[in-house]
CSV table of N, CA and C in Angstrom, one decimal:
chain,number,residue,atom,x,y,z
A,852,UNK,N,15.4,2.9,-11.3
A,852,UNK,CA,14.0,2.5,-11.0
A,852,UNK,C,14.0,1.3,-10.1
A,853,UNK,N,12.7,0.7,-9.9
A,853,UNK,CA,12.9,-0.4,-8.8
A,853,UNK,C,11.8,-1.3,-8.8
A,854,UNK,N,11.9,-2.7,-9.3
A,854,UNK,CA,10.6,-3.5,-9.6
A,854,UNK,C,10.0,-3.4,-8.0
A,855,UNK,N,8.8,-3.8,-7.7
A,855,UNK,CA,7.9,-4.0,-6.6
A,855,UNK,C,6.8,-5.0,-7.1
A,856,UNK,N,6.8,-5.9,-5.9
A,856,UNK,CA,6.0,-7.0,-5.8
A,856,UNK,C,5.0,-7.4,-4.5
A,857,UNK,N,4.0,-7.3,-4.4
A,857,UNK,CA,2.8,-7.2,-3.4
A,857,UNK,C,2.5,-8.6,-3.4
A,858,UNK,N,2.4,-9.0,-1.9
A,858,UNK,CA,1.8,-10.3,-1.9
A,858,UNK,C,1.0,-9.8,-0.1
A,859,UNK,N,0.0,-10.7,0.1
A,859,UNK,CA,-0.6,-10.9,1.3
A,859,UNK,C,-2.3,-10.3,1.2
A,860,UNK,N,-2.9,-10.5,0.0
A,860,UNK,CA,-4.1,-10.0,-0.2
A,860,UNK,C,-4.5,-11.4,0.1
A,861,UNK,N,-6.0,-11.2,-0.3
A,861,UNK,CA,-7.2,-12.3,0.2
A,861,UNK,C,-8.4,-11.8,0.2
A,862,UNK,N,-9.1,-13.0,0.8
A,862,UNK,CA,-10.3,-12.8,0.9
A,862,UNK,C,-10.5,-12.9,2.5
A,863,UNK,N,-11.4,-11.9,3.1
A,863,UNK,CA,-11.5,-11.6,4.6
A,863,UNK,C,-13.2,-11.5,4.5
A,864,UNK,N,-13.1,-11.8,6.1
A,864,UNK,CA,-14.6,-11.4,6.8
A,864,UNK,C,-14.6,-9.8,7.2
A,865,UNK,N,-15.8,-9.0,6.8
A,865,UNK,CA,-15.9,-7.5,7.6
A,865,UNK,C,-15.5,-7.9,9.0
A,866,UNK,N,-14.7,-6.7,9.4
A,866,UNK,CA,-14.1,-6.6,10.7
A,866,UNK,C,-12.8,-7.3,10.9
A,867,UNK,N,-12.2,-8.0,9.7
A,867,UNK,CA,-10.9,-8.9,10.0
A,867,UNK,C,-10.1,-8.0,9.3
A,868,UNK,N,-8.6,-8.6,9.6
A,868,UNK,CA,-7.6,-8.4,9.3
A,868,UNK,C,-6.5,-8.6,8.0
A,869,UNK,N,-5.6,-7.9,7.6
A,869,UNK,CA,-4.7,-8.1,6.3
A,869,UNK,C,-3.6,-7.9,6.6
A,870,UNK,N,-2.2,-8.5,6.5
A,870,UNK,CA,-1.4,-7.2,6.3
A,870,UNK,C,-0.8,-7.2,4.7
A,871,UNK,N,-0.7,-6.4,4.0
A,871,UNK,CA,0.4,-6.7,3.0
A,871,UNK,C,1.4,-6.1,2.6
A,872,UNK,N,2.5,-7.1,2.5
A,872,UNK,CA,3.6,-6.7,1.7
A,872,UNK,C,4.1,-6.1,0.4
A,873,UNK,N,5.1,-5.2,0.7
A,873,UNK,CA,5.8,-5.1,-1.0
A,873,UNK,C,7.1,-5.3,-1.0
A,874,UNK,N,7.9,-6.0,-2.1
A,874,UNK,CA,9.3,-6.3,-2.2
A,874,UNK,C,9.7,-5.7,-2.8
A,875,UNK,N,10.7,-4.8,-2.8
A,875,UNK,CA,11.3,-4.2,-3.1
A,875,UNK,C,12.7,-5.0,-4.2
A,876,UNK,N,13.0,-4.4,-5.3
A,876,UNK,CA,14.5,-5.6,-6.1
A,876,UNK,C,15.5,-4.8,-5.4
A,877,UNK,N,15.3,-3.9,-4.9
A,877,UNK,CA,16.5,-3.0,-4.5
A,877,UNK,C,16.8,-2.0,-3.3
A,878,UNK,N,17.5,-1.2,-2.5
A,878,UNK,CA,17.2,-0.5,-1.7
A,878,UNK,C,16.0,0.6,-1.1
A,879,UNK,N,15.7,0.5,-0.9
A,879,UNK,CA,14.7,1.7,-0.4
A,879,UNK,C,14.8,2.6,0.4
A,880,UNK,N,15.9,2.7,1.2
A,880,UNK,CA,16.5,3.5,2.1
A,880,UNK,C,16.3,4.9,1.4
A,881,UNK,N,16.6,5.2,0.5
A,881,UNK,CA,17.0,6.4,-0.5
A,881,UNK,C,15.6,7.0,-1.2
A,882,UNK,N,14.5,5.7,-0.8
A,882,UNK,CA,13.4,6.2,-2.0
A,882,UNK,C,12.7,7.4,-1.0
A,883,UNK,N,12.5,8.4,-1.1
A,883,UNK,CA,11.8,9.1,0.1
A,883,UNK,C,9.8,8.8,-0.2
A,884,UNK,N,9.0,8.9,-1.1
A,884,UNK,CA,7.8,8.4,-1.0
A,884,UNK,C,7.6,6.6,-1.7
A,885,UNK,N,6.8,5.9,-0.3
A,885,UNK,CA,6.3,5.0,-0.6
A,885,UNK,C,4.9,4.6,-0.2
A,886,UNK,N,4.3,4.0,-0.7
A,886,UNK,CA,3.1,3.7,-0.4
A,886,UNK,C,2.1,2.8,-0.9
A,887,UNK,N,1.1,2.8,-0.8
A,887,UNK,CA,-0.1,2.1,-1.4
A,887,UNK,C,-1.1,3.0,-2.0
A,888,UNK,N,-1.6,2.3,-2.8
A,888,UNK,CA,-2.8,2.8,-3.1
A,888,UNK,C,-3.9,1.5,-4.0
A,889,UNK,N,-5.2,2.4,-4.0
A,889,UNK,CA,-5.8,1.0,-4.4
A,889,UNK,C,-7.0,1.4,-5.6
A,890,UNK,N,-7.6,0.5,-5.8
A,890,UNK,CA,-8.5,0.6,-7.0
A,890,UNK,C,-9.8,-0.5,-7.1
A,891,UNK,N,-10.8,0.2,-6.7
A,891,UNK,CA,-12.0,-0.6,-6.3
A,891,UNK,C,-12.8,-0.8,-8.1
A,892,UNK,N,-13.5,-1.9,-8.2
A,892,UNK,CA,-13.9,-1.8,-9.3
A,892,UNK,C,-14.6,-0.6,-9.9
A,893,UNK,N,-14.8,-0.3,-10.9
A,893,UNK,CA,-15.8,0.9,-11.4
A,893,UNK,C,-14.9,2.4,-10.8
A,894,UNK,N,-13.6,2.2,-10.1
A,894,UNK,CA,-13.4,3.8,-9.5
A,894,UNK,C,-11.7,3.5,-10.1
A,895,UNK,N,-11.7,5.0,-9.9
A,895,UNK,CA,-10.0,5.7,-10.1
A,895,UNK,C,-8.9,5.1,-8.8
A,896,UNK,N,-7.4,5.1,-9.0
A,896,UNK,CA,-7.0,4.4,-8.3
A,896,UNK,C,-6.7,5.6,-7.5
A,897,UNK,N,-6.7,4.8,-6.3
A,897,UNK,CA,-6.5,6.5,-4.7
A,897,UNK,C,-5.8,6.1,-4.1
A,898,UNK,N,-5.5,7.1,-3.3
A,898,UNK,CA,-3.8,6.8,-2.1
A,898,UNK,C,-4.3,6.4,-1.2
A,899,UNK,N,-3.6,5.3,-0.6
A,899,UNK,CA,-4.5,4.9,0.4
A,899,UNK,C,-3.4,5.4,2.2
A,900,UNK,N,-2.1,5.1,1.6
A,900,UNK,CA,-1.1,5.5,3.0
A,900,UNK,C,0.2,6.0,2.1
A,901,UNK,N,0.9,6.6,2.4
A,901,UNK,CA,2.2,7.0,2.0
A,901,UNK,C,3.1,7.3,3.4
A,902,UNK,N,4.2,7.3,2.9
A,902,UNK,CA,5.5,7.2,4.3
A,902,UNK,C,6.4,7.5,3.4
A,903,UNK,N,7.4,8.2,4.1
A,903,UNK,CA,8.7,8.6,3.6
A,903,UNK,C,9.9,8.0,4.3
A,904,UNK,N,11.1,8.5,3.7
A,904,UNK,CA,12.3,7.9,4.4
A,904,UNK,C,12.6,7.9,5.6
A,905,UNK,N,11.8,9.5,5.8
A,905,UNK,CA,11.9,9.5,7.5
A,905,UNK,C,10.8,8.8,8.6
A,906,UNK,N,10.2,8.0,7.7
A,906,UNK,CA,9.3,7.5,8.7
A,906,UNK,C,7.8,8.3,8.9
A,907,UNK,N,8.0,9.7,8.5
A,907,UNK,CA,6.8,10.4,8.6
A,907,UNK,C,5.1,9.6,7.7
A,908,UNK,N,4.3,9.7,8.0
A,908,UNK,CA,3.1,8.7,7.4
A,908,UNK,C,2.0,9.6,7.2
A,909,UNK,N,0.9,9.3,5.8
A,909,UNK,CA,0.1,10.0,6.3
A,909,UNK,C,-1.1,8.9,5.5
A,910,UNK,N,-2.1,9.5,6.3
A,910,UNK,CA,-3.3,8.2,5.6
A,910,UNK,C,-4.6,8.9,4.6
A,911,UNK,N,-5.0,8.5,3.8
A,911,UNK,CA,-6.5,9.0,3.2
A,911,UNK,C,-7.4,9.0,4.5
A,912,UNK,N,-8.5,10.1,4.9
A,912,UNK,CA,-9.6,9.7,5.7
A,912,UNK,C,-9.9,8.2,5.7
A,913,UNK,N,-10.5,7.5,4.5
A,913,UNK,CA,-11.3,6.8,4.9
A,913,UNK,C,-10.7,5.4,5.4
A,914,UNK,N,-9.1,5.3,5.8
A,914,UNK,CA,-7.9,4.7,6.3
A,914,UNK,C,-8.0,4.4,7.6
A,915,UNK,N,-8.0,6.4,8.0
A,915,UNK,CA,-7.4,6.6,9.6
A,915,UNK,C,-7.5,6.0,10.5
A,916,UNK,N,-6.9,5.2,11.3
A,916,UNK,CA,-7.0,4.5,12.5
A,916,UNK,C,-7.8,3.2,12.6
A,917,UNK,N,-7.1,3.0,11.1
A,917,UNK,CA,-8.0,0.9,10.8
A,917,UNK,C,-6.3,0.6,10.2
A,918,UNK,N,-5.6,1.7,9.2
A,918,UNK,CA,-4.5,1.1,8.4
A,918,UNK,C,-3.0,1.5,9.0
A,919,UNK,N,-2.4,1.1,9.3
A,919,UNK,CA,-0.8,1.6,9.0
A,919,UNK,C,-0.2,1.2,8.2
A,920,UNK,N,1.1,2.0,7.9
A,920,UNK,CA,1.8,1.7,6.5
A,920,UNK,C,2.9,1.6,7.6
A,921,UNK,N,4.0,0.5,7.3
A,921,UNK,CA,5.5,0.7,7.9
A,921,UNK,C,6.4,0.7,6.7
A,922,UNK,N,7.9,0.5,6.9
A,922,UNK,CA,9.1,0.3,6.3
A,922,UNK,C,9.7,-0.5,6.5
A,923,UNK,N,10.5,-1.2,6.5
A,923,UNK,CA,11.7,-2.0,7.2
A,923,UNK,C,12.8,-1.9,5.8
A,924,UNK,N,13.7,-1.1,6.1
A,924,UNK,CA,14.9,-0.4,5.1
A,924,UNK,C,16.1,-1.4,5.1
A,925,UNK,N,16.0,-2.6,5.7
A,925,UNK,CA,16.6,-3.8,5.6
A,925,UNK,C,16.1,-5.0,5.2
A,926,UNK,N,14.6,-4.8,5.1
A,926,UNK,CA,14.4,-6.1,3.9
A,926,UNK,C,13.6,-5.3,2.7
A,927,UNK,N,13.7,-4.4,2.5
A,927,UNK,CA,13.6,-3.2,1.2
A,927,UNK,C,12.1,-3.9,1.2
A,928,UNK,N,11.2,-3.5,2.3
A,928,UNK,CA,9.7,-3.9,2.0
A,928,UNK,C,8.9,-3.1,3.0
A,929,UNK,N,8.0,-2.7,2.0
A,929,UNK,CA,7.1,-1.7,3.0
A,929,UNK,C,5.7,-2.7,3.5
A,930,UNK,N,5.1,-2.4,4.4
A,930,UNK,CA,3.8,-3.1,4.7
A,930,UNK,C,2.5,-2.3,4.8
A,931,UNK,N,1.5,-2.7,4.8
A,931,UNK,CA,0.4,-2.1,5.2
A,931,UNK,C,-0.4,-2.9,6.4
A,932,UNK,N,-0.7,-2.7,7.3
A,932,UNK,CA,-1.7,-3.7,7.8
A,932,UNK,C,-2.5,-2.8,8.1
A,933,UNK,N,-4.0,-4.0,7.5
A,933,UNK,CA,-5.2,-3.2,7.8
A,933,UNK,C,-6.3,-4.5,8.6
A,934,UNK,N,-6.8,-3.2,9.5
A,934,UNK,CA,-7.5,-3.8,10.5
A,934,UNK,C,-9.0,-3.5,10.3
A,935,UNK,N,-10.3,-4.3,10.3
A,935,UNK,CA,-11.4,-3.6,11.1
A,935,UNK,C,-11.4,-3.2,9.4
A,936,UNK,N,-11.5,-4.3,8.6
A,936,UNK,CA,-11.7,-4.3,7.1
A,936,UNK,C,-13.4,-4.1,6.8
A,937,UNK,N,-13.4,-3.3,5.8
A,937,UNK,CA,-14.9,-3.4,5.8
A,937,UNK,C,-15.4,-3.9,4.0
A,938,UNK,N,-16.5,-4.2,3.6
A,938,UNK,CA,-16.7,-4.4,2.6
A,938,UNK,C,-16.2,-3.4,1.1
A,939,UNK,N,-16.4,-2.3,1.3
A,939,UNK,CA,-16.0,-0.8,0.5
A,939,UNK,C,-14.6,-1.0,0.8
A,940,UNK,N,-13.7,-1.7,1.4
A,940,UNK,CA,-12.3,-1.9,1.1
A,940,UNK,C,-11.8,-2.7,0.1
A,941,UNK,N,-12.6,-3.4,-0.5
A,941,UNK,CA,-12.9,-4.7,-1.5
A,941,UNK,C,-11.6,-3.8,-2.8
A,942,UNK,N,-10.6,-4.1,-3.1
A,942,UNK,CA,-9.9,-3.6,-4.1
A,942,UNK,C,-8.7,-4.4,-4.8
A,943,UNK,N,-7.9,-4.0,-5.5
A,943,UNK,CA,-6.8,-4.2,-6.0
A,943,UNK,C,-5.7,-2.9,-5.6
A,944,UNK,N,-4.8,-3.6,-4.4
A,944,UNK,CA,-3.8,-3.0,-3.7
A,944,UNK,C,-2.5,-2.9,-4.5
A,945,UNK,N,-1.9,-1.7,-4.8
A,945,UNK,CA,-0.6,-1.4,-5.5
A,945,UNK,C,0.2,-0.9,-4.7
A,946,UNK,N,1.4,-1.2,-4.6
A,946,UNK,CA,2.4,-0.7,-3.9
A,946,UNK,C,3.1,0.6,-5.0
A,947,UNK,N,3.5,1.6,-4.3
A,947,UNK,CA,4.5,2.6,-5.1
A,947,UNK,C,5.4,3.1,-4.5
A,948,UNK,N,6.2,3.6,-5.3
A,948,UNK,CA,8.1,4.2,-4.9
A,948,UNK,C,7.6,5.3,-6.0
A,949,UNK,N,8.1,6.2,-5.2
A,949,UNK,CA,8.5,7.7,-6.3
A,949,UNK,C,10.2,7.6,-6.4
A,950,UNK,N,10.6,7.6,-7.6
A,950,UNK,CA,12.2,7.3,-8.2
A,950,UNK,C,12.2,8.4,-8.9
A,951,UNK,N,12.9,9.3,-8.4
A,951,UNK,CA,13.7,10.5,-9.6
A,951,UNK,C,12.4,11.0,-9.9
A,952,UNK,N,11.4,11.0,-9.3
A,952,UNK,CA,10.1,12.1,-9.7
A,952,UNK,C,8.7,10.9,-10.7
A,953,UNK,N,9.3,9.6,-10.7
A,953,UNK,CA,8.8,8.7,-11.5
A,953,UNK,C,8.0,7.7,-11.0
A,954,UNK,N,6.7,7.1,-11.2
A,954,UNK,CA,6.3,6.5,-9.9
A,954,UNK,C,6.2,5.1,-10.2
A,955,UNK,N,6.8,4.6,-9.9
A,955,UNK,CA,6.9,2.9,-10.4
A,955,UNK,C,5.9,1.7,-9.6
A,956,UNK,N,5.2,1.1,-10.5
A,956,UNK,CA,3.9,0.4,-9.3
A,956,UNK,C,4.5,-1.3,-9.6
A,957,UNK,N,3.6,-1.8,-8.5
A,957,UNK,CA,3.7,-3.2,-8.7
A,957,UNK,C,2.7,-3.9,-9.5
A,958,UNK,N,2.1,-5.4,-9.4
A,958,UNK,CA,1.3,-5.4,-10.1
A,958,UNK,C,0.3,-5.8,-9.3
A,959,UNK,N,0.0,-5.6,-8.1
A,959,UNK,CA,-1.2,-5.6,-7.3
A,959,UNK,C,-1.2,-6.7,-6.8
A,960,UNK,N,-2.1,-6.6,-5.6
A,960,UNK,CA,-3.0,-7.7,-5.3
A,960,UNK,C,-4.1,-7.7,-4.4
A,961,UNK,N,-5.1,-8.0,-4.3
A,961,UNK,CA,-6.1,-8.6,-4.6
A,961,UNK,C,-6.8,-8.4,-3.1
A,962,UNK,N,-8.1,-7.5,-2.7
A,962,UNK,CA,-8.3,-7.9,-1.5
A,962,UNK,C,-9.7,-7.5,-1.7
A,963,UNK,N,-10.6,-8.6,-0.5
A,963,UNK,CA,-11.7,-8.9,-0.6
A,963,UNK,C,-12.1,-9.3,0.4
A,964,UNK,N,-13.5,-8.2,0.5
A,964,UNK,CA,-14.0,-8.5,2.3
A,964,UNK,C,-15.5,-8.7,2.0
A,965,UNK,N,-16.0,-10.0,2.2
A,965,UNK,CA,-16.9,-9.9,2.3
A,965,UNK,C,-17.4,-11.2,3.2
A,966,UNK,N,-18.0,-11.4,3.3
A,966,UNK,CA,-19.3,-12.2,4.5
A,966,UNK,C,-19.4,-13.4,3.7
């Protein structure tokens, strides 16, 4: 398995910027799904980007072409940066690794767009 730790949430203006991190305790090279997902108050938690070992990415609609997800398989940390934030992004961001079919989360953090 593999602990994960999220930092780089906040509180932002609509139309600003985030990016956030996950640390990884261990390699990630090998994990083939990573990603984010999030959890707005009152709702179920949703995917928000996923990437694999090969780099391949894919995003939820309500993402596309505001979020990317990257890797960097040398400091075992995935990113998200999200651009062109809007209020309905307002959540608690979790990072995930699928391990041996097992999906191991972090313990969030914190993002908030408002005015």
């Amino acid at each position: 398995q593999v602990q994960l730790v999220e930092s780089g949430g906040g509180l932002v203006q609509p139309g600003g910027s985030l990016r956030l991190s996950c640390a990884a305790s261990r390699s990630i090279a090998s994990i083939y799904f990573m990603g984010w997902y999030r959890r707005a108050p009152g709702k179920q938690r949703e995917l928000v980007a996923q990437i694999t070992s090969g780099f391949s990415s894919n995003y939820a609609d309500f993402v596309k072409g505001r979020f990317a997800i990257s890797r960097d398989n040398a400091k075992n940390t995935v990113y998200l940066q999200m651009n062109g934030l809007k209020p309905e992004d307002t959540a608690v961001y979790y990072c995930n690794a699928v391990v041996n079919g097992q999906y191991n989360w972090g313990q969030g953090t914190q993002v908030t767009v408002s005015s």
